[in-house]
Coordinates of C-alpha atoms and ligand atoms in Angstrom, one line a residue:
M1 CA 0.0 0.0 0.0
V2 CA 1.3 3.4 -1.0
I3 CA -0.2 5.3 1.9
N4 CA -1.4 4.2 5.4
E5 CA -4.8 4.7 6.8
K6 CA -3.8 7.3 9.4
Q7 CA -2.0 9.4 6.8
L8 CA -5.0 9.2 4.6
E9 CA -7.5 10.4 7.2
K10 CA -5.6 13.7 7.5
L11 CA -6.3 14.5 3.9
G12 CA -9.4 16.3 2.6
A13 CA -12.2 14.2 1.0
F14 CA -11.2 15.2 -2.5
E15 CA -7.5 14.3 -2.0
I16 CA -8.5 10.9 -0.4
S17 CA -10.6 10.3 -3.4
S18 CA -7.8 10.7 -5.8
E19 CA -5.7 8.3 -3.8
M20 CA -8.6 5.8 -3.9
L21 CA -8.8 6.2 -7.6
K22 CA -5.2 5.0 -8.1
L23 CA -6.0 1.9 -6.1
A24 CA -9.3 1.3 -7.8
K25 CA -7.6 1.3 -11.3
K26 CA -5.6 -1.8 -10.4
N27 CA -8.2 -3.4 -8.1
Q28 CA -7.6 -7.0 -7.1
K29 CA -10.8 -8.4 -8.6
S30 CA -9.9 -6.8 -12.0
N31 CA -13.3 -5.2 -12.0
V32 CA -13.8 -2.3 -14.4
F33 CA -13.2 0.6 -11.9
L34 CA -16.1 2.8 -11.1
N35 CA -15.5 6.3 -9.8
A36 CA -18.7 7.4 -8.1
G37 CA -16.8 10.0 -6.1
R38 CA -17.0 12.7 -8.7
G39 CA -19.7 15.4 -8.7
N40 CA -18.9 16.2 -12.4
P41 CA -21.9 15.4 -14.5
N42 CA -21.6 13.0 -17.3
W43 CA -24.1 14.8 -19.5
I44 CA -24.0 18.1 -21.4
N45 CA -26.4 20.6 -22.9
T46 CA -26.0 20.5 -26.6
L47 CA -28.3 23.3 -27.8
A48 CA -26.6 26.2 -26.2
R49 CA -23.2 25.0 -27.4
L50 CA -24.3 24.6 -31.0
A51 CA -25.8 28.1 -30.9
F52 CA -22.5 29.4 -29.5
C53 CA -20.7 28.0 -32.6
R54 CA -23.2 29.5 -35.0
I55 CA -22.8 33.0 -33.4
M56 CA -19.0 32.6 -33.6
E57 CA -19.3 31.7 -37.3
F58 CA -21.6 34.7 -37.9
G59 CA -19.3 37.0 -35.9
V60 CA -16.3 36.1 -38.1
R61 CA -18.2 36.9 -41.3
E62 CA -19.4 40.1 -39.8
S63 CA -15.8 41.0 -38.8
R64 CA -14.7 40.7 -42.5
L65 CA -17.1 43.5 -43.4
T66 CA -14.7 46.0 -41.9
I67 CA -11.3 44.5 -42.5
D68 CA -10.6 41.5 -44.7
I69 CA -6.9 40.7 -45.3
G70 CA -6.2 37.0 -45.3
D71 CA -6.8 35.7 -41.8
M72 CA -7.2 39.2 -40.4
A73 CA -10.6 40.9 -39.9
G74 CA -11.9 43.9 -38.1
Y75 CA -14.5 45.2 -35.7
V76 CA -18.2 44.2 -35.9
Q77 CA -20.7 46.9 -36.7
T78 CA -23.9 47.3 -34.6
N79 CA -26.1 49.0 -37.1
G80 CA -28.4 46.4 -38.8
I81 CA -26.6 43.4 -37.3
Y82 CA -29.9 41.8 -36.1
N83 CA -31.2 41.6 -39.7
R84 CA -27.9 40.3 -41.0
L85 CA -28.0 37.6 -38.3
L86 CA -31.5 36.6 -39.4
K87 CA -30.3 36.4 -43.0
F88 CA -27.3 34.2 -41.9
L89 CA -29.5 31.7 -39.9
S90 CA -31.4 28.7 -41.3
P91 CA -34.1 28.1 -38.6
D92 CA -36.0 25.6 -40.7
D93 CA -32.9 23.3 -41.2
R94 CA -31.0 23.8 -37.9
R95 CA -32.5 23.5 -34.4
E96 CA -29.8 25.8 -32.9
D97 CA -30.6 28.5 -35.5
K98 CA -34.3 28.2 -34.6
F99 CA -33.2 28.5 -30.9
I100 CA -31.3 31.8 -31.7
V101 CA -34.3 33.2 -33.5
D102 CA -36.7 32.2 -30.7
S103 CA -34.3 33.7 -28.2
L104 CA -34.2 37.0 -29.9
T105 CA -38.0 37.0 -30.3
Y106 CA -38.2 36.4 -26.5
L107 CA -35.8 39.2 -25.7
D108 CA -37.8 41.5 -28.0
K109 CA -41.3 40.6 -26.9
E110 CA -40.9 39.7 -23.3
L111 CA -38.0 41.9 -22.2
D112 CA -38.3 44.7 -24.8
L113 CA -34.6 44.8 -25.5
P114 CA -33.1 46.6 -28.5
L115 CA -32.1 43.7 -30.9
D116 CA -29.2 45.3 -32.7
E117 CA -27.6 46.1 -29.3
V118 CA -28.3 42.6 -28.0
V119 CA -26.9 40.8 -31.1
A120 CA -23.9 43.1 -31.1
E121 CA -23.2 42.3 -27.4
M122 CA -23.5 38.6 -28.1
T123 CA -21.4 38.6 -31.3
N124 CA -18.7 40.8 -29.9
G125 CA -18.8 38.8 -26.7
I126 CA -18.2 35.5 -28.5
I127 CA -15.6 37.0 -30.8
G128 CA -13.9 38.3 -27.6
N129 CA -11.9 41.2 -29.0
N130 CA -12.8 43.7 -26.2
Y131 CA -12.2 43.7 -22.5
P132 CA -15.4 43.0 -20.6
V133 CA -17.3 46.4 -20.3
P134 CA -19.0 46.9 -17.9
N135 CA -16.5 44.8 -16.1
R136 CA -18.8 43.3 -13.4
I137 CA -21.1 41.9 -16.1
L138 CA -22.2 42.7 -19.7
K139 CA -25.3 44.9 -19.9
Y140 CA -27.7 42.5 -21.5
S141 CA -26.2 39.4 -19.9
E142 CA -27.2 40.9 -16.5
I143 CA -30.8 41.3 -17.6
I144 CA -31.0 37.8 -19.2
L145 CA -29.3 36.0 -16.3
N146 CA -31.4 37.8 -13.7
K147 CA -34.5 36.5 -15.5
Y148 CA -33.0 33.0 -15.4
L149 CA -32.3 33.1 -11.7
E150 CA -35.8 34.5 -11.0
S151 CA -37.4 31.7 -13.1
T152 CA -35.4 28.8 -11.7
L153 CA -34.7 29.7 -8.1
Y154 CA -37.1 32.3 -6.7
D155 CA -40.4 30.4 -6.8
G156 CA -42.5 33.3 -8.0
E157 CA -40.8 36.2 -6.1
K158 CA -40.0 39.1 -8.5
L159 CA -36.4 40.1 -7.9
A160 CA -34.8 40.2 -11.4
D161 CA -35.0 44.0 -11.5
S162 CA -33.6 44.6 -8.1
T163 CA -30.6 42.2 -8.3
D164 CA -27.1 43.1 -9.3
L165 CA -25.0 40.3 -10.7
F166 CA -21.2 39.6 -11.1
A167 CA -20.2 36.9 -13.5
T168 CA -17.5 34.8 -12.1
E169 CA -15.2 31.9 -13.0
G170 CA -17.6 29.2 -11.8
G171 CA -19.1 28.9 -8.3
T172 CA -15.5 28.3 -7.2
A173 CA -14.4 31.9 -7.8
A174 CA -17.6 33.2 -6.4
I175 CA -16.9 31.4 -3.1
V176 CA -13.2 32.6 -3.0
Y177 CA -14.2 36.2 -3.9
A178 CA -16.9 36.2 -1.2
F179 CA -14.6 35.2 1.6
H180 CA -11.9 37.6 0.4
S181 CA -14.0 40.7 0.1
L182 CA -15.9 40.0 3.3
S183 CA -12.6 40.0 5.0
E184 CA -11.0 43.0 3.2
N185 CA -14.1 45.1 4.0
H186 CA -14.0 44.2 7.6
L187 CA -17.4 42.5 7.5
L188 CA -15.8 39.3 8.8
K189 CA -12.9 39.6 11.3
P190 CA -10.7 37.0 12.9
G191 CA -12.6 35.3 15.7
D192 CA -16.0 36.0 14.2
K193 CA -18.6 33.3 14.4
V194 CA -19.9 31.9 11.1
A195 CA -22.6 29.3 10.8
I196 CA -22.6 26.5 8.2
N197 CA -25.1 23.8 7.4
T198 CA -23.3 20.5 7.8
P199 CA -22.4 18.1 6.3
I200 CA -21.2 20.6 3.7
F201 CA -19.1 20.9 0.5
T202 CA -15.5 20.7 2.0
P203 CA -14.2 24.3 1.1
Y204 CA -16.8 25.8 3.4
L205 CA -15.2 23.8 6.3
E206 CA -11.7 24.4 5.2
I207 CA -11.6 28.1 4.1
P208 CA -12.8 29.7 7.4
E209 CA -10.1 27.8 9.4
L210 CA -7.3 29.2 7.2
N211 CA -4.9 31.6 8.6
D212 CA -6.2 34.3 6.3
Y213 CA -9.6 34.2 8.0
E214 CA -9.4 32.5 11.4
L215 CA -13.2 32.4 11.7
M216 CA -15.1 30.3 14.3
E217 CA -17.4 27.8 12.9
L218 CA -20.8 27.0 14.3
D219 CA -22.2 23.8 12.7
L220 CA -25.9 23.6 12.1
G221 CA -26.1 19.9 11.6
S222 CA -28.5 17.6 9.7
H223 CA -28.7 13.9 10.1
E224 CA -29.5 10.8 8.2
K225 CA -32.4 9.9 10.6
D226 CA -34.1 13.2 9.5
D227 CA -33.3 12.4 5.8
W228 CA -30.7 15.2 6.1
E229 CA -33.4 17.8 6.7
I230 CA -32.2 20.7 8.7
R231 CA -34.3 21.2 11.9
A232 CA -35.9 24.5 12.8
S233 CA -34.2 24.2 16.2
E234 CA -30.8 24.3 14.5
L235 CA -31.7 27.4 12.5
E236 CA -32.8 29.2 15.6
K237 CA -29.1 29.4 16.5
L238 CA -28.9 32.1 13.8
A239 CA -30.9 34.4 15.9
D240 CA -27.9 35.0 18.2
P241 CA -26.3 38.4 17.1
S242 CA -22.9 37.0 17.8
V243 CA -23.4 34.9 14.6
K244 CA -22.2 37.2 11.9
A245 CA -22.7 35.1 8.8
F246 CA -24.3 31.9 7.6
F247 CA -22.7 30.0 4.7
V248 CA -25.2 27.6 3.3
V249 CA -25.2 25.1 0.5
N250 CA -28.8 24.6 -0.6
P251 CA -29.7 21.9 -1.7
S252 CA -26.9 20.6 0.4
N253 CA -23.8 18.7 -0.7
P254 CA -23.4 15.8 0.2
G255 CA -26.9 15.5 1.8
S256 CA -28.6 16.7 -1.3
K257 CA -31.5 18.2 0.7
A258 CA -33.1 21.5 0.0
F259 CA -34.6 23.8 2.7
D260 CA -38.3 23.3 2.8
R261 CA -40.8 26.1 3.5
K262 CA -40.6 25.5 7.3
A263 CA -36.8 25.9 7.2
L264 CA -37.1 29.1 5.1
T265 CA -39.5 30.5 7.6
A266 CA -37.1 29.7 10.4
V267 CA -34.3 31.6 8.7
K268 CA -36.7 34.6 8.3
H269 CA -37.5 34.5 12.0
A270 CA -33.9 34.3 12.9
I271 CA -33.2 37.4 10.8
E272 CA -35.9 39.3 12.7
K273 CA -33.8 38.8 15.8
N274 CA -30.4 39.1 14.2
P275 CA -31.1 41.7 11.4
N276 CA -27.4 42.1 10.6
L277 CA -26.9 38.5 9.7
M278 CA -25.1 38.0 6.4
I279 CA -26.2 34.9 4.5
I280 CA -24.2 33.5 1.6
T281 CA -26.2 30.8 -0.2
D282 CA -24.7 28.5 -2.7
D283 CA -27.6 27.2 -4.8
V284 CA -25.7 25.3 -7.6
Y285 CA -28.1 22.3 -7.2
G286 CA -31.3 24.3 -6.9
T287 CA -32.7 23.2 -10.3
F288 CA -32.5 19.6 -9.3
V289 CA -35.4 20.1 -6.9
S290 CA -38.9 20.9 -8.2
D291 CA -40.6 23.9 -6.5
F292 CA -37.2 25.0 -5.2
K293 CA -37.1 28.3 -3.4
T294 CA -33.8 30.0 -2.5
I295 CA -33.1 31.8 0.8
Y296 CA -32.3 34.8 -1.4
S297 CA -36.0 35.1 -2.3
V298 CA -37.2 35.1 1.3
A299 CA -34.4 37.2 2.7
P300 CA -33.1 39.3 -0.3
H301 CA -31.6 42.1 1.8
N302 CA -29.5 39.7 3.9
T303 CA -28.4 37.3 1.3
M304 CA -25.7 36.9 -1.3
L305 CA -26.6 34.4 -4.0
V306 CA -24.0 32.1 -5.5
Y307 CA -24.9 30.1 -8.7
S308 CA -23.1 27.9 -11.2
F309 CA -23.9 26.5 -14.6
S310 CA -21.4 23.7 -14.1
K311 CA -23.7 20.9 -12.9
L312 CA -27.0 21.4 -14.7
Y313 CA -25.5 22.1 -18.1
G314 CA -22.4 19.8 -17.8
A315 CA -20.1 22.9 -18.1
T316 CA -17.5 22.4 -15.4
G317 CA -14.6 23.2 -17.9
W318 CA -16.2 26.5 -18.9
R319 CA -16.1 28.0 -15.4
L320 CA -19.4 29.7 -15.4
G321 CA -20.8 31.2 -12.2
L322 CA -22.6 34.2 -10.7
I323 CA -22.8 36.2 -7.6
G324 CA -26.1 38.0 -7.0
L325 CA -26.8 40.8 -4.5
N326 CA -29.9 42.8 -4.0
Q327 CA -29.5 46.6 -4.7
E328 CA -30.6 47.1 -1.1
N329 CA -28.5 44.9 1.1
I330 CA -27.1 44.4 4.6
F331 CA -23.5 44.2 3.2
D332 CA -23.6 47.8 2.0
K333 CA -25.3 48.9 5.1
K334 CA -22.7 47.4 7.3
I335 CA -19.9 49.0 5.3
S336 CA -21.5 52.4 5.8
E337 CA -21.6 51.7 9.5
L338 CA -17.9 50.8 9.9
D339 CA -15.8 52.8 12.3
E340 CA -13.9 55.8 11.0
T341 CA -10.5 54.0 11.0
D342 CA -11.9 51.1 8.9
K343 CA -13.6 53.6 6.5
K344 CA -10.4 55.6 6.1
E345 CA -8.5 52.4 5.3
L346 CA -11.1 51.3 2.7
A347 CA -11.2 54.8 1.1
T348 CA -7.4 54.4 0.6
R349 CA -8.0 50.9 -0.8
Y350 CA -10.5 51.9 -3.5
E351 CA -9.8 55.6 -4.2
H352 CA -7.6 54.9 -7.2
V353 CA -10.4 53.1 -9.0
V354 CA -13.6 55.1 -8.1
V355 CA -14.2 58.8 -7.4
D356 CA -16.3 58.3 -4.3
P357 CA -15.1 55.1 -2.5
A358 CA -17.6 55.5 0.4
K359 CA -20.4 55.0 -2.1
M360 CA -18.9 52.0 -3.9
K361 CA -21.3 49.0 -3.6
F362 CA -20.1 45.8 -2.1
I363 CA -20.6 43.9 -5.3
D364 CA -18.4 46.3 -7.1
R365 CA -15.8 46.0 -4.3
I366 CA -15.9 42.2 -4.9
T367 CA -15.2 42.8 -8.6
A368 CA -12.3 45.2 -7.8
D369 CA -10.9 42.8 -5.1
S370 CA -11.1 39.9 -7.6
R371 CA -8.2 41.6 -9.4
S372 CA -6.4 43.1 -6.4
V373 CA -8.1 46.4 -7.0
G374 CA -5.2 47.7 -9.2
L375 CA -6.4 45.7 -12.1
Y376 CA -10.1 46.6 -11.7
H377 CA -10.2 48.1 -15.2
T378 CA -9.4 44.7 -16.7
S379 CA -11.5 42.6 -14.3
G380 CA -14.6 40.6 -15.3
L381 CA -15.3 37.2 -16.6
S382 CA -14.2 36.6 -20.2
T383 CA -16.9 37.7 -22.6
P384 CA -17.3 34.4 -24.5
Q385 CA -18.0 32.8 -21.1
Q386 CA -20.6 35.4 -20.3
I387 CA -22.4 34.8 -23.6
M388 CA -22.2 31.0 -22.9
E389 CA -24.0 31.8 -19.6
D390 CA -26.6 33.8 -21.6
L391 CA -27.2 30.9 -24.0
F392 CA -27.6 28.3 -21.3
A393 CA -30.0 30.6 -19.5
L394 CA -32.0 31.2 -22.7
T395 CA -32.6 27.5 -23.3
H396 CA -34.6 27.7 -20.1
L397 CA -36.2 31.1 -20.6
V398 CA -37.3 30.4 -24.2
Y399 CA -38.6 26.8 -23.8
A400 CA -39.8 26.6 -20.3
S401 CA -43.4 27.4 -21.3
G402 CA -45.1 27.9 -18.0
S403 CA -42.8 26.1 -15.7
V404 CA -41.8 22.9 -17.6
D405 CA -38.3 22.9 -18.9
S406 CA -37.8 19.6 -20.6
Y407 CA -34.0 19.7 -20.2
I408 CA -34.1 20.4 -16.5
N409 CA -36.8 17.7 -16.2
E410 CA -34.6 15.2 -17.9
S411 CA -31.6 16.1 -15.7
R412 CA -33.8 15.4 -12.6
L413 CA -35.1 12.1 -14.0
L414 CA -31.5 10.9 -14.8
V415 CA -30.2 11.4 -11.3
N416 CA -33.4 10.1 -9.9
R417 CA -33.1 6.8 -11.8
R418 CA -29.6 6.3 -10.7
Y419 CA -30.6 7.0 -7.1
E420 CA -33.4 4.5 -7.2
D421 CA -31.1 1.8 -8.7
L422 CA -28.5 2.3 -6.1
Y423 CA -31.0 2.3 -3.1
K424 CA -32.8 -0.7 -4.5
S425 CA -29.7 -2.8 -5.0
I426 CA -28.4 -2.0 -1.5
G427 CA -31.9 -2.4 0.0
A428 CA -31.8 0.9 1.8
K429 CA -34.8 3.1 2.5
E430 CA -35.3 5.8 -0.2
D431 CA -36.0 9.4 0.6
V432 CA -38.8 10.2 -1.9
S433 CA -39.5 13.7 -0.6
R434 CA -39.6 16.6 -3.1
T435 CA -36.7 18.3 -1.3
N436 CA -34.3 15.5 -2.1
A437 CA -32.2 16.6 -5.1
K438 CA -30.7 13.1 -5.5
Y439 CA -27.6 14.5 -7.1
Y440 CA -25.6 12.9 -4.3
S441 CA -26.5 10.5 -1.5
L442 CA -24.8 9.5 1.7
I443 CA -24.9 5.8 2.4
D444 CA -24.2 4.7 6.0
I445 CA -22.1 1.5 6.0
Y446 CA -22.6 0.9 9.7
K447 CA -26.3 1.2 9.4
I448 CA -26.4 -1.2 6.4
A449 CA -24.1 -3.6 8.3
E450 CA -26.5 -3.6 11.3
E451 CA -29.6 -4.1 9.2
K452 CA -28.1 -7.0 7.3
Y453 CA -26.0 -8.7 10.0
G454 CA -27.0 -7.4 13.4
S455 CA -25.6 -5.0 15.9
D456 CA -22.7 -7.3 17.1
F457 CA -21.2 -7.2 13.6
E458 CA -21.8 -3.5 13.3
K459 CA -19.9 -3.0 16.6
Y460 CA -17.1 -5.3 15.4
L461 CA -16.7 -3.1 12.3
E462 CA -16.6 0.1 14.3
D463 CA -14.1 -1.3 16.9
N464 CA -11.7 -3.1 14.6
F465 CA -11.2 -0.9 11.6
E466 CA -10.1 2.7 10.9
Q467 CA -12.8 4.9 9.6
V468 CA -11.5 4.9 6.0
D469 CA -10.9 1.1 5.9
F470 CA -14.1 0.2 4.1
L471 CA -13.6 3.0 1.5
L472 CA -10.0 1.8 1.0
K473 CA -11.0 -1.9 0.6
L474 CA -13.8 -0.9 -1.7
A475 CA -11.3 0.7 -4.0
E476 CA -8.5 -1.7 -3.6
K477 CA -10.5 -4.9 -3.9
N478 CA -13.7 -4.0 -5.8
G479 CA -12.6 -1.0 -7.9
V480 CA -15.3 1.2 -6.6
V481 CA -14.5 4.8 -5.5
L482 CA -16.8 6.6 -3.2
M483 CA -16.1 9.7 -1.1
D484 CA -15.5 9.8 2.6
G485 CA -18.3 11.8 4.3
V486 CA -16.1 12.7 7.2
G487 CA -14.3 15.4 5.2
F488 CA -17.7 17.0 4.6
G489 CA -18.4 17.0 8.3
S490 CA -20.5 13.9 8.3
K491 CA -20.0 11.0 10.7
A492 CA -17.7 8.0 10.2
G493 CA -19.1 5.3 7.9
E494 CA -21.1 7.7 5.8
L495 CA -19.9 7.6 2.2
R496 CA -20.9 10.0 -0.5
V497 CA -22.1 8.5 -3.8
S498 CA -22.5 10.9 -6.7
E499 CA -25.4 10.1 -9.0
A500 CA -23.9 12.5 -11.6
N501 CA -20.9 10.8 -13.1
L502 CA -21.4 7.2 -14.1
P503 CA -23.5 5.5 -16.8
T504 CA -26.9 4.8 -15.3
K505 CA -26.6 1.0 -15.4
K506 CA -23.5 1.1 -13.1
Y507 CA -25.5 2.2 -10.0
K508 CA -26.9 -1.3 -9.4
V509 CA -23.3 -2.6 -9.7
I510 CA -22.1 -0.2 -7.0
G511 CA -24.8 -1.3 -4.6
Q512 CA -23.8 -4.9 -5.3
Q513 CA -20.1 -4.2 -4.7
V514 CA -20.9 -2.5 -1.4
L515 CA -22.9 -5.5 -0.3
D516 CA -20.2 -8.0 -1.5
L517 CA -17.5 -6.2 0.5
L518 CA -19.7 -6.1 3.6
Q519 CA -20.2 -9.8 3.2
E520 CA -16.5 -10.4 3.2
Y521 CA -16.1 -8.4 6.4
H522 CA -18.9 -10.5 7.8
E523 CA -17.2 -13.7 6.9
S524 CA -14.0 -12.7 8.7
F525 CA -16.2 -11.7 11.7
E526 CA -17.8 -15.2 11.7
K527 CA -14.4 -16.9 11.6
K528 CA -13.2 -14.9 14.5
N529 CA -16.2 -15.8 16.6
K530 CA -15.9 -19.6 16.0
Ligands
PLP601 C1 -19.6 21.9 -7.7 C2 -19.9 22.9 -6.6 C3 -19.4 24.2 -6.7 C4 -18.4 24.6 -7.8 O1 -18.9 25.0 -8.9 P1 -18.0 25.5 -10.1 O2 -19.0 26.4 -10.9 O3 -17.8 24.2 -10.9 O4 -16.8 26.1 -9.7 C5 -19.8 25.1 -5.8 N1 -20.5 24.8 -4.8 C6 -20.9 23.6 -4.6 C7 -21.7 23.2 -3.4 C8 -20.6 22.6 -5.5 O5 -21.0 21.3 -5.3

């Protein structure tokens, strides 16, 4: 063995997983190795990608109208560009062309946007020969993406017009930028108490503890016996004014459970008692739950929204994320109430990039901070990425007549089928509630052991083996990689299975391999007790 179990347990869940992968690839049973650790989806959205290519092709032709020397072309002209695009497209022959036409009709009829301007922004954006201006987000991208967030996450609340967006390099950058700017603007100081809903995506456990931040974590736990639903009594802890911020992943990862209406009300009540509470909600799995409602839509003034296109549209390599903040928000208010020393320091920080630093909004500070302030003028997500976000969003806005988006529906059905297969083959009880996103699940090895072979055997497993032993053997012998739940703040024996990354037929096999390995442990237990 390359690494011992004690060393292994010190590593983060994602690092353990890559060690497991090495073992699984040369597993003793010569099984085809199955990596169910990865959250990366194994599907993509095709329509938006094809549309992107068509606009690129159109943009290159347009560019030749101004300069045309060999492989060199010029700038795109705005005047009349919408009509030239219509002439270029063949909506009767190509579905992606029809989608572009339908999108422009939607933007005209529903949002009343000037089409030459919109087409110019998209074309120039995809060609990518200008720095992103405005740097926080392109003008029409902000309008389109606000509509998308409103339609997918707000459950009927109308917040598109009052939300400012910043397009980021995936949810990853959104998280990094949020921690950084909260700290730079003295909204979070070393020793401050921040709540998180555990188990949780590992960075939210690891970042606050870093030397850069030194925050104190308050875990708001959820448990398997409640099907990972967070209890209102846990959320009541947010009412304590010493809790400065609440970092929440909703639906959670790895529990895959969304806040229900009762939990949302509990958050609202807590804010009444702790009105300065800053909430950062990471809703990247929101669309996997029907009737999802984000915390942002019930507490818009206290909440920063983080979203990513990575999971739903199979776009992890593109790095497409968003930060949303209401135009009226507690972050700006708290900045305006900082003491004079802090205000002076921040004025010095931002005075080279804005005329009146005191009035600079927090979301613009995040944008400036993302490029160490000094490079604020060249900040912003690359323009082709921003247009890719628009196009993914438009597949929803244009075709989700009423509330049914067939692509989103299929993505739910896909993870749902895999979840069912896994649970049926293990023989574990399924959580069929609407709030279960089923993108991941946590299976409890000790619980399965007890149910199948009794409590003496379960105790034997707990007493005789290190916490990662089962995970390790599963990789080494059976070639199956799952993720250790402990790294996510879950308890020993709970393993995360991703329903996103493997061919659907493999989920039965995974269940079977788990049971096979458990049976081997049981055989050695029996031998010992003879
Ligand atoms: C996958 C994931 C992200 C990262 O999203 P990217 O857009 O790929 O950077 C953020 N938050 C959670 C909870 C995730 O699971």
